[in-house]
Amino acid sequence: MVKEHISWYSERLQRDMSIRIYGDKGTPVLVFPTQDAMSDNFENFGMIDTLSGYLNEGRIQLFCVDTVDTETWSNVWGDKGWRASRQEAYYNYIVAEVLPFIADRNGTGRLPIVIGCSLGGLHAAILFLRRPELFAGILSLSGVYDAKFFFDGWLNETLYENSPMDFLAQMPPDHPYIRQYNEKPIILCVGQGAWEDEGRRTTAIMGDIFRAKGIHGWTDFWGYDVNHDWCWWQKQILYFLPYMLGETRIGG
């Protein structure tokens, strides 16, 4: 398997940011790490080994990014307005810097699937739901979709744009994005075991919003033994990935 580590200085974030690439061809997959983690997160927790069959067969190519979560979502004592602005800068970094890099390096002309676990699932949802034309689909595992949860209930205009539960609820039912959503696979999965309470709450709300807006998103709730942990995310990604790649028709 081809593996590469690349970094560059981002003017938008005023710091070096890295990307780890796994595989040399196939459908591009943008991967967001778990909270506060960096581009080595998937490798460190065994997900690259889990996906080795797909990677070795050239079916997918992973692009795993860094985060600035310690400055934004986890910076509980920081100024809330600055934290929200910093998250917006990170969103712009992904759109303006990372996605063109993926397109150039992957070379297939395919739009990337976006995937994330835990807080990575929130990042994935923000990107896909704000810019569906840039992605082929989303798989979010154990995400929390209410930005206010990380900001003690606080919300301003900038954070609103990074809170899927809020901005999607206000989207007009005739918005052109809804047609684009319905052309692509949308999967939000959560367990019902330990440490999944907020994920369960917000995934259920997202399911209600999907139904109200006519969005064909799949919200899937796994069992009460399914905890917020890597062993389950590894099982879930193998279960859902064939659907994301258009190889099966499982799901709702």
PDB file of C-alpha atoms in Angstrom:
ATOM      1  CA  MET A   1       0.000   0.000   0.000  1.00  0.00           C
ATOM      2  CA  VAL A   2       1.269   3.460  -0.913  1.00  0.00           C
ATOM      3  CA  LYS A   3       1.547   5.771   2.097  1.00  0.00           C
ATOM      4  CA  GLU A   4       2.572   9.432   2.002  1.00  0.00           C
ATOM      5  CA  HIS A   5       2.768  12.299   4.508  1.00  0.00           C
ATOM      6  CA  ILE A   6       2.499  15.831   3.098  1.00  0.00           C
ATOM      7  CA  SER A   7       2.308  19.218   4.823  1.00  0.00           C
ATOM      8  CA  TRP A   8       2.144  22.846   3.827  1.00  0.00           C
ATOM      9  CA  TYR A   9       1.709  26.228   5.459  1.00  0.00           C
ATOM     10  CA  SER A  10      -1.918  27.362   5.342  1.00  0.00           C
ATOM     11  CA  GLU A  11      -2.363  31.116   5.050  1.00  0.00           C
ATOM     12  CA  ARG A  12      -5.975  30.698   6.174  1.00  0.00           C
ATOM     13  CA  LEU A  13      -4.936  29.044   9.426  1.00  0.00           C
ATOM     14  CA  GLN A  14      -1.475  30.612   9.785  1.00  0.00           C
ATOM     15  CA  ARG A  15       0.122  27.277  10.605  1.00  0.00           C
ATOM     16  CA  ASP A  16       1.469  24.103   9.033  1.00  0.00           C
ATOM     17  CA  MET A  17      -1.174  21.473   8.305  1.00  0.00           C
ATOM     18  CA  SER A  18      -0.552  17.900   7.213  1.00  0.00           C
ATOM     19  CA  ILE A  19      -2.354  15.249   5.197  1.00  0.00           C
ATOM     20  CA  ARG A  20      -1.626  11.529   5.172  1.00  0.00           C
ATOM     21  CA  ILE A  21      -2.455   9.674   1.978  1.00  0.00           C
ATOM     22  CA  TYR A  22      -3.118   5.928   1.933  1.00  0.00           C
ATOM     23  CA  GLY A  23      -3.446   4.133  -1.385  1.00  0.00           C
ATOM     24  CA  ASP A  24      -2.607   5.329  -4.865  1.00  0.00           C
ATOM     25  CA  LYS A  25      -5.911   5.127  -6.736  1.00  0.00           C
ATOM     26  CA  GLY A  26      -9.631   4.592  -6.398  1.00  0.00           C
ATOM     27  CA  THR A  27     -12.504   6.666  -5.046  1.00  0.00           C
ATOM     28  CA  PRO A  28     -11.090   9.546  -2.990  1.00  0.00           C
ATOM     29  CA  VAL A  29     -12.144   9.626   0.661  1.00  0.00           C
ATOM     30  CA  LEU A  30     -11.638  12.686   2.860  1.00  0.00           C
ATOM     31  CA  VAL A  31     -11.190  11.525   6.474  1.00  0.00           C
ATOM     32  CA  PHE A  32     -11.643  13.714   9.549  1.00  0.00           C
ATOM     33  CA  PRO A  33     -10.051  12.413  12.764  1.00  0.00           C
ATOM     34  CA  THR A  34     -11.624  12.191  16.190  1.00  0.00           C
ATOM     35  CA  GLN A  35     -11.591  15.151  18.584  1.00  0.00           C
ATOM     36  CA  ASP A  36      -8.229  16.953  18.906  1.00  0.00           C
ATOM     37  CA  ALA A  37      -6.491  14.310  16.772  1.00  0.00           C
ATOM     38  CA  MET A  38      -4.342  14.700  13.683  1.00  0.00           C
ATOM     39  CA  SER A  39      -3.803  13.031  10.332  1.00  0.00           C
ATOM     40  CA  ASP A  40      -2.278   9.868  11.863  1.00  0.00           C
ATOM     41  CA  ASN A  41      -5.489   9.138  13.835  1.00  0.00           C
ATOM     42  CA  PHE A  42      -6.928   6.467  11.507  1.00  0.00           C
ATOM     43  CA  GLU A  43      -3.600   4.655  11.372  1.00  0.00           C
ATOM     44  CA  ASN A  44      -2.989   4.838  15.127  1.00  0.00           C
ATOM     45  CA  PHE A  45      -6.346   3.226  15.929  1.00  0.00           C
ATOM     46  CA  GLY A  46      -6.249   0.426  13.377  1.00  0.00           C
ATOM     47  CA  MET A  47      -8.595   1.828  10.747  1.00  0.00           C
ATOM     48  CA  ILE A  48      -6.001   1.636   7.972  1.00  0.00           C
ATOM     49  CA  ASP A  49      -5.554  -2.060   8.719  1.00  0.00           C
ATOM     50  CA  THR A  50      -9.339  -2.446   8.728  1.00  0.00           C
ATOM     51  CA  LEU A  51      -9.547  -0.897   5.261  1.00  0.00           C
ATOM     52  CA  SER A  52      -6.414  -2.554   3.878  1.00  0.00           C
ATOM     53  CA  GLY A  53      -8.388  -4.740   1.487  1.00  0.00           C
ATOM     54  CA  TYR A  54     -10.035  -1.745  -0.132  1.00  0.00           C
ATOM     55  CA  LEU A  55      -6.730   0.133  -0.252  1.00  0.00           C
ATOM     56  CA  ASN A  56      -4.645  -2.715  -1.643  1.00  0.00           C
ATOM     57  CA  GLU A  57      -7.244  -3.395  -4.332  1.00  0.00           C
ATOM     58  CA  GLY A  58      -7.233   0.264  -5.413  1.00  0.00           C
ATOM     59  CA  ARG A  59     -10.901   0.762  -4.612  1.00  0.00           C
ATOM     60  CA  ILE A  60     -10.373   3.771  -2.332  1.00  0.00           C
ATOM     61  CA  GLN A  61      -7.680   6.342  -1.637  1.00  0.00           C
ATOM     62  CA  LEU A  62      -7.755   7.971   1.810  1.00  0.00           C
ATOM     63  CA  PHE A  63      -6.803  11.576   2.521  1.00  0.00           C
ATOM     64  CA  CYS A  64      -6.588  12.017   6.311  1.00  0.00           C
ATOM     65  CA  VAL A  65      -6.362  15.608   7.564  1.00  0.00           C
ATOM     66  CA  ASP A  66      -5.243  17.447  10.702  1.00  0.00           C
ATOM     67  CA  THR A  67      -7.653  19.424  12.891  1.00  0.00           C
ATOM     68  CA  VAL A  68      -7.512  22.622  14.927  1.00  0.00           C
ATOM     69  CA  ASP A  69     -10.041  21.248  17.434  1.00  0.00           C
ATOM     70  CA  THR A  70      -7.956  22.274  20.450  1.00  0.00           C
ATOM     71  CA  GLU A  71      -8.486  25.881  19.355  1.00  0.00           C
ATOM     72  CA  THR A  72     -12.166  25.545  18.470  1.00  0.00           C
ATOM     73  CA  TRP A  73     -14.467  22.794  19.761  1.00  0.00           C
ATOM     74  CA  SER A  74     -12.293  21.827  22.750  1.00  0.00           C
ATOM     75  CA  ASN A  75     -11.165  25.324  23.742  1.00  0.00           C
ATOM     76  CA  VAL A  76     -13.795  25.629  26.484  1.00  0.00           C
ATOM     77  CA  TRP A  77     -12.183  28.639  28.209  1.00  0.00           C
ATOM     78  CA  GLY A  78     -11.537  30.559  24.986  1.00  0.00           C
ATOM     79  CA  ASP A  79     -13.503  33.473  23.591  1.00  0.00           C
ATOM     80  CA  LYS A  80     -16.530  31.955  21.885  1.00  0.00           C
ATOM     81  CA  GLY A  81     -16.566  34.379  18.980  1.00  0.00           C
ATOM     82  CA  TRP A  82     -12.895  33.709  18.218  1.00  0.00           C
ATOM     83  CA  ARG A  83     -13.428  29.962  18.493  1.00  0.00           C
ATOM     84  CA  ALA A  84     -16.316  30.120  16.011  1.00  0.00           C
ATOM     85  CA  SER A  85     -14.258  32.226  13.606  1.00  0.00           C
ATOM     86  CA  ARG A  86     -11.381  29.781  13.876  1.00  0.00           C
ATOM     87  CA  GLN A  87     -13.705  26.900  12.977  1.00  0.00           C
ATOM     88  CA  GLU A  88     -14.928  28.853   9.968  1.00  0.00           C
ATOM     89  CA  ALA A  89     -11.306  29.378   8.913  1.00  0.00           C
ATOM     90  CA  TYR A  90     -10.773  25.621   9.186  1.00  0.00           C
ATOM     91  CA  TYR A  91     -13.856  24.993   7.030  1.00  0.00           C
ATOM     92  CA  ASN A  92     -12.437  27.392   4.412  1.00  0.00           C
ATOM     93  CA  TYR A  93      -9.058  25.655   4.591  1.00  0.00           C
ATOM     94  CA  ILE A  94     -10.708  22.331   3.727  1.00  0.00           C
ATOM     95  CA  VAL A  95     -12.766  23.787   0.871  1.00  0.00           C
ATOM     96  CA  ALA A  96     -10.118  26.037  -0.678  1.00  0.00           C
ATOM     97  CA  GLU A  97      -6.918  24.064  -0.010  1.00  0.00           C
ATOM     98  CA  VAL A  98      -7.584  20.417   0.799  1.00  0.00           C
ATOM     99  CA  LEU A  99     -10.273  19.607  -1.771  1.00  0.00           C
ATOM    100  CA  PRO A 100      -8.287  20.987  -4.751  1.00  0.00           C
ATOM    101  CA  PHE A 101      -5.258  19.032  -3.496  1.00  0.00           C
ATOM    102  CA  ILE A 102      -7.317  15.821  -3.338  1.00  0.00           C
ATOM    103  CA  ALA A 103      -8.656  16.364  -6.848  1.00  0.00           C
ATOM    104  CA  ASP A 104      -5.167  16.942  -8.236  1.00  0.00           C
ATOM    105  CA  ARG A 105      -3.505  14.055  -6.408  1.00  0.00           C
ATOM    106  CA  ASN A 106      -6.277  11.496  -6.922  1.00  0.00           C
ATOM    107  CA  GLY A 107      -6.692  12.287 -10.600  1.00  0.00           C
ATOM    108  CA  THR A 108      -9.829  10.208 -11.188  1.00  0.00           C
ATOM    109  CA  GLY A 109     -12.161  13.175 -11.541  1.00  0.00           C
ATOM    110  CA  ARG A 110     -14.451  11.640  -8.904  1.00  0.00           C
ATOM    111  CA  LEU A 111     -15.829  13.692  -6.051  1.00  0.00           C
ATOM    112  CA  PRO A 112     -14.621  12.529  -2.622  1.00  0.00           C
ATOM    113  CA  ILE A 113     -16.693  10.726  -0.048  1.00  0.00           C
ATOM    114  CA  VAL A 114     -16.326  12.407   3.354  1.00  0.00           C
ATOM    115  CA  ILE A 115     -16.032  10.269   6.495  1.00  0.00           C
ATOM    116  CA  GLY A 116     -15.559  11.017  10.181  1.00  0.00           C
ATOM    117  CA  CYS A 117     -15.939   9.361  13.592  1.00  0.00           C
ATOM    118  CA  SER A 118     -17.046  11.216  16.737  1.00  0.00           C
ATOM    119  CA  LEU A 119     -16.199  14.926  16.311  1.00  0.00           C
ATOM    120  CA  GLY A 120     -14.872  13.993  12.896  1.00  0.00           C
ATOM    121  CA  GLY A 121     -18.468  13.141  12.051  1.00  0.00           C
ATOM    122  CA  LEU A 122     -19.494  16.710  12.843  1.00  0.00           C
ATOM    123  CA  HIS A 123     -16.765  18.037  10.550  1.00  0.00           C
ATOM    124  CA  ALA A 124     -17.945  15.693   7.809  1.00  0.00           C
ATOM    125  CA  ALA A 125     -21.553  16.834   8.216  1.00  0.00           C
ATOM    126  CA  ILE A 126     -20.610  20.524   8.156  1.00  0.00           C
ATOM    127  CA  LEU A 127     -18.696  20.122   4.910  1.00  0.00           C
ATOM    128  CA  PHE A 128     -21.180  17.887   3.111  1.00  0.00           C
ATOM    129  CA  LEU A 129     -24.334  19.712   4.128  1.00  0.00           C
ATOM    130  CA  ARG A 130     -22.894  23.147   3.362  1.00  0.00           C
ATOM    131  CA  ARG A 131     -21.335  22.147   0.037  1.00  0.00           C
ATOM    132  CA  PRO A 132     -22.992  18.989  -1.322  1.00  0.00           C
ATOM    133  CA  GLU A 133     -21.810  19.757  -4.835  1.00  0.00           C
ATOM    134  CA  LEU A 134     -18.227  19.091  -3.698  1.00  0.00           C
ATOM    135  CA  PHE A 135     -18.792  15.575  -2.355  1.00  0.00           C
ATOM    136  CA  ALA A 136     -20.052  12.160  -3.465  1.00  0.00           C
ATOM    137  CA  GLY A 137     -21.595  11.291  -0.100  1.00  0.00           C
ATOM    138  CA  ILE A 138     -21.120  11.276   3.658  1.00  0.00           C
ATOM    139  CA  LEU A 139     -20.592   8.581   6.293  1.00  0.00           C
ATOM    140  CA  SER A 140     -20.647   9.965   9.840  1.00  0.00           C
ATOM    141  CA  LEU A 141     -20.166   7.587  12.772  1.00  0.00           C
ATOM    142  CA  SER A 142     -21.158   8.720  16.296  1.00  0.00           C
ATOM    143  CA  GLY A 143     -21.276  12.383  15.340  1.00  0.00           C
ATOM    144  CA  VAL A 144     -22.835  15.188  17.387  1.00  0.00           C
ATOM    145  CA  TYR A 145     -24.551  17.684  15.088  1.00  0.00           C
ATOM    146  CA  ASP A 146     -25.396  20.490  17.521  1.00  0.00           C
ATOM    147  CA  ALA A 147     -22.514  22.995  17.727  1.00  0.00           C
ATOM    148  CA  LYS A 148     -24.131  24.588  20.776  1.00  0.00           C
ATOM    149  CA  PHE A 149     -23.270  21.447  22.762  1.00  0.00           C
ATOM    150  CA  PHE A 150     -19.597  22.448  22.587  1.00  0.00           C
ATOM    151  CA  PHE A 151     -20.290  26.141  23.313  1.00  0.00           C
ATOM    152  CA  ASP A 152     -22.490  25.954  26.427  1.00  0.00           C
ATOM    153  CA  GLY A 153     -25.619  26.722  24.400  1.00  0.00           C
ATOM    154  CA  TRP A 154     -24.107  29.821  22.768  1.00  0.00           C
ATOM    155  CA  LEU A 155     -24.647  30.513  19.053  1.00  0.00           C
ATOM    156  CA  ASN A 156     -23.761  33.371  16.747  1.00  0.00           C
ATOM    157  CA  GLU A 157     -24.080  33.686  12.969  1.00  0.00           C
ATOM    158  CA  THR A 158     -20.691  32.091  12.304  1.00  0.00           C
ATOM    159  CA  LEU A 159     -21.239  29.129  14.612  1.00  0.00           C
ATOM    160  CA  TYR A 160     -24.738  28.705  13.174  1.00  0.00           C
ATOM    161  CA  GLU A 161     -23.108  27.972   9.805  1.00  0.00           C
ATOM    162  CA  ASN A 162     -21.141  25.199  11.533  1.00  0.00           C
ATOM    163  CA  SER A 163     -24.106  23.649  13.355  1.00  0.00           C
ATOM    164  CA  PRO A 164     -25.874  21.218  11.001  1.00  0.00           C
ATOM    165  CA  MET A 165     -28.803  20.673  13.362  1.00  0.00           C
ATOM    166  CA  ASP A 166     -29.516  24.415  13.271  1.00  0.00           C
ATOM    167  CA  PHE A 167     -28.868  25.451   9.688  1.00  0.00           C
ATOM    168  CA  LEU A 168     -30.500  22.384   8.141  1.00  0.00           C
ATOM    169  CA  ALA A 169     -33.655  22.904  10.212  1.00  0.00           C
ATOM    170  CA  GLN A 170     -33.979  26.384   8.722  1.00  0.00           C
ATOM    171  CA  MET A 171     -33.348  25.346   5.124  1.00  0.00           C
ATOM    172  CA  PRO A 172     -36.395  25.986   2.899  1.00  0.00           C
ATOM    173  CA  PRO A 173     -37.924  22.739   1.612  1.00  0.00           C
ATOM    174  CA  ASP A 174     -37.437  23.924  -1.963  1.00  0.00           C
ATOM    175  CA  HIS A 175     -33.740  24.741  -1.524  1.00  0.00           C
ATOM    176  CA  PRO A 176     -31.686  23.364  -4.465  1.00  0.00           C
ATOM    177  CA  TYR A 177     -29.327  21.604  -2.046  1.00  0.00           C
ATOM    178  CA  ILE A 178     -32.072  19.149  -1.122  1.00  0.00           C
ATOM    179  CA  ARG A 179     -32.101  17.770  -4.648  1.00  0.00           C
ATOM    180  CA  GLN A 180     -28.309  17.453  -4.479  1.00  0.00           C
ATOM    181  CA  TYR A 181     -28.480  15.679  -1.115  1.00  0.00           C
ATOM    182  CA  ASN A 182     -30.913  13.172  -2.573  1.00  0.00           C
ATOM    183  CA  GLU A 183     -28.559  12.283  -5.400  1.00  0.00           C
ATOM    184  CA  LYS A 184     -25.920  11.011  -2.950  1.00  0.00           C
ATOM    185  CA  PRO A 185     -25.654   8.557  -0.036  1.00  0.00           C
ATOM    186  CA  ILE A 186     -26.048  10.155   3.393  1.00  0.00           C
ATOM    187  CA  ILE A 187     -25.456   7.921   6.414  1.00  0.00           C
ATOM    188  CA  LEU A 188     -25.439   9.051  10.038  1.00  0.00           C
ATOM    189  CA  CYS A 189     -24.839   6.066  12.321  1.00  0.00           C
ATOM    190  CA  VAL A 190     -24.706   5.953  16.111  1.00  0.00           C
ATOM    191  CA  GLY A 191     -24.620   3.290  18.785  1.00  0.00           C
ATOM    192  CA  GLN A 192     -26.865   3.268  21.839  1.00  0.00           C
ATOM    193  CA  GLY A 193     -24.234   2.190  24.373  1.00  0.00           C
ATOM    194  CA  ALA A 194     -21.724   4.060  26.516  1.00  0.00           C
ATOM    195  CA  TRP A 195     -20.799   7.661  25.653  1.00  0.00           C
ATOM    196  CA  GLU A 196     -23.293   7.847  22.792  1.00  0.00           C
ATOM    197  CA  ASP A 197     -26.006   9.911  24.533  1.00  0.00           C
ATOM    198  CA  GLU A 198     -25.447  13.189  22.678  1.00  0.00           C
ATOM    199  CA  GLY A 199     -24.848  11.384  19.427  1.00  0.00           C
ATOM    200  CA  ARG A 200     -28.139   9.538  19.854  1.00  0.00           C
ATOM    201  CA  ARG A 201     -30.003  12.757  20.674  1.00  0.00           C
ATOM    202  CA  THR A 202     -28.699  14.767  17.748  1.00  0.00           C
ATOM    203  CA  THR A 203     -28.812  11.908  15.243  1.00  0.00           C
ATOM    204  CA  ALA A 204     -32.497  11.435  16.083  1.00  0.00           C
ATOM    205  CA  ILE A 205     -33.104  15.150  15.545  1.00  0.00           C
ATOM    206  CA  MET A 206     -31.257  15.035  12.230  1.00  0.00           C
ATOM    207  CA  GLY A 207     -33.476  12.129  11.200  1.00  0.00           C
ATOM    208  CA  ASP A 208     -36.564  14.205  12.010  1.00  0.00           C
ATOM    209  CA  ILE A 209     -35.172  17.101   9.960  1.00  0.00           C
ATOM    210  CA  PHE A 210     -34.403  14.792   7.035  1.00  0.00           C
ATOM    211  CA  ARG A 211     -37.991  13.555   7.000  1.00  0.00           C
ATOM    212  CA  ALA A 212     -39.455  17.058   7.338  1.00  0.00           C
ATOM    213  CA  LYS A 213     -37.356  18.377   4.441  1.00  0.00           C
ATOM    214  CA  GLY A 214     -37.742  15.346   2.175  1.00  0.00           C
ATOM    215  CA  ILE A 215     -34.046  14.457   2.467  1.00  0.00           C
ATOM    216  CA  HIS A 216     -33.306  10.770   1.900  1.00  0.00           C
ATOM    217  CA  GLY A 217     -30.696  10.517   4.635  1.00  0.00           C
ATOM    218  CA  TRP A 218     -30.221   7.236   6.492  1.00  0.00           C
ATOM    219  CA  THR A 219     -30.001   7.551  10.285  1.00  0.00           C
ATOM    220  CA  ASP A 220     -29.039   4.167  11.690  1.00  0.00           C
ATOM    221  CA  PHE A 221     -29.103   3.320  15.403  1.00  0.00           C
ATOM    222  CA  TRP A 222     -27.062   0.296  16.449  1.00  0.00           C
ATOM    223  CA  GLY A 223     -27.614  -1.693  19.646  1.00  0.00           C
ATOM    224  CA  TYR A 224     -27.341  -0.855  23.317  1.00  0.00           C
ATOM    225  CA  ASP A 225     -24.041  -2.736  23.451  1.00  0.00           C
ATOM    226  CA  VAL A 226     -22.534  -0.473  20.764  1.00  0.00           C
ATOM    227  CA  ASN A 227     -20.268   2.035  22.472  1.00  0.00           C
ATOM    228  CA  HIS A 228     -18.526   5.196  21.305  1.00  0.00           C
ATOM    229  CA  ASP A 229     -15.320   3.378  20.423  1.00  0.00           C
ATOM    230  CA  TRP A 230     -13.023   2.341  17.606  1.00  0.00           C
ATOM    231  CA  CYS A 231     -13.897  -1.356  17.666  1.00  0.00           C
ATOM    232  CA  TRP A 232     -17.440  -0.440  16.646  1.00  0.00           C
ATOM    233  CA  TRP A 233     -16.443   2.206  14.110  1.00  0.00           C
ATOM    234  CA  GLN A 234     -14.267  -0.400  12.405  1.00  0.00           C
ATOM    235  CA  LYS A 235     -17.268  -2.727  12.108  1.00  0.00           C
ATOM    236  CA  GLN A 236     -19.526   0.097  10.927  1.00  0.00           C
ATOM    237  CA  ILE A 237     -17.193   1.396   8.240  1.00  0.00           C
ATOM    238  CA  LEU A 238     -16.862  -2.077   6.731  1.00  0.00           C
ATOM    239  CA  TYR A 239     -20.639  -2.475   6.833  1.00  0.00           C
ATOM    240  CA  PHE A 240     -21.448   0.850   5.194  1.00  0.00           C
ATOM    241  CA  LEU A 241     -18.564   1.373   2.778  1.00  0.00           C
ATOM    242  CA  PRO A 242     -19.920  -0.916   0.026  1.00  0.00           C
ATOM    243  CA  TYR A 243     -23.119   1.157   0.091  1.00  0.00           C
ATOM    244  CA  MET A 244     -21.130   4.406  -0.081  1.00  0.00           C
ATOM    245  CA  LEU A 245     -19.248   3.075  -3.098  1.00  0.00           C
ATOM    246  CA  GLY A 246     -22.439   2.020  -4.858  1.00  0.00           C
ATOM    247  CA  GLU A 247     -21.625  -1.679  -4.587  1.00  0.00           C
ATOM    248  CA  THR A 248     -24.696  -2.666  -2.540  1.00  0.00           C
ATOM    249  CA  ARG A 249     -28.175  -1.324  -1.847  1.00  0.00           C
ATOM    250  CA  ILE A 250     -28.423  -2.002   1.871  1.00  0.00           C
ATOM    251  CA  GLY A 251     -30.049   0.566   4.120  1.00  0.00           C
ATOM    252  CA  GLY A 252     -33.056   2.810   4.290  1.00  0.00           C
TER     253      GLY A 252
END
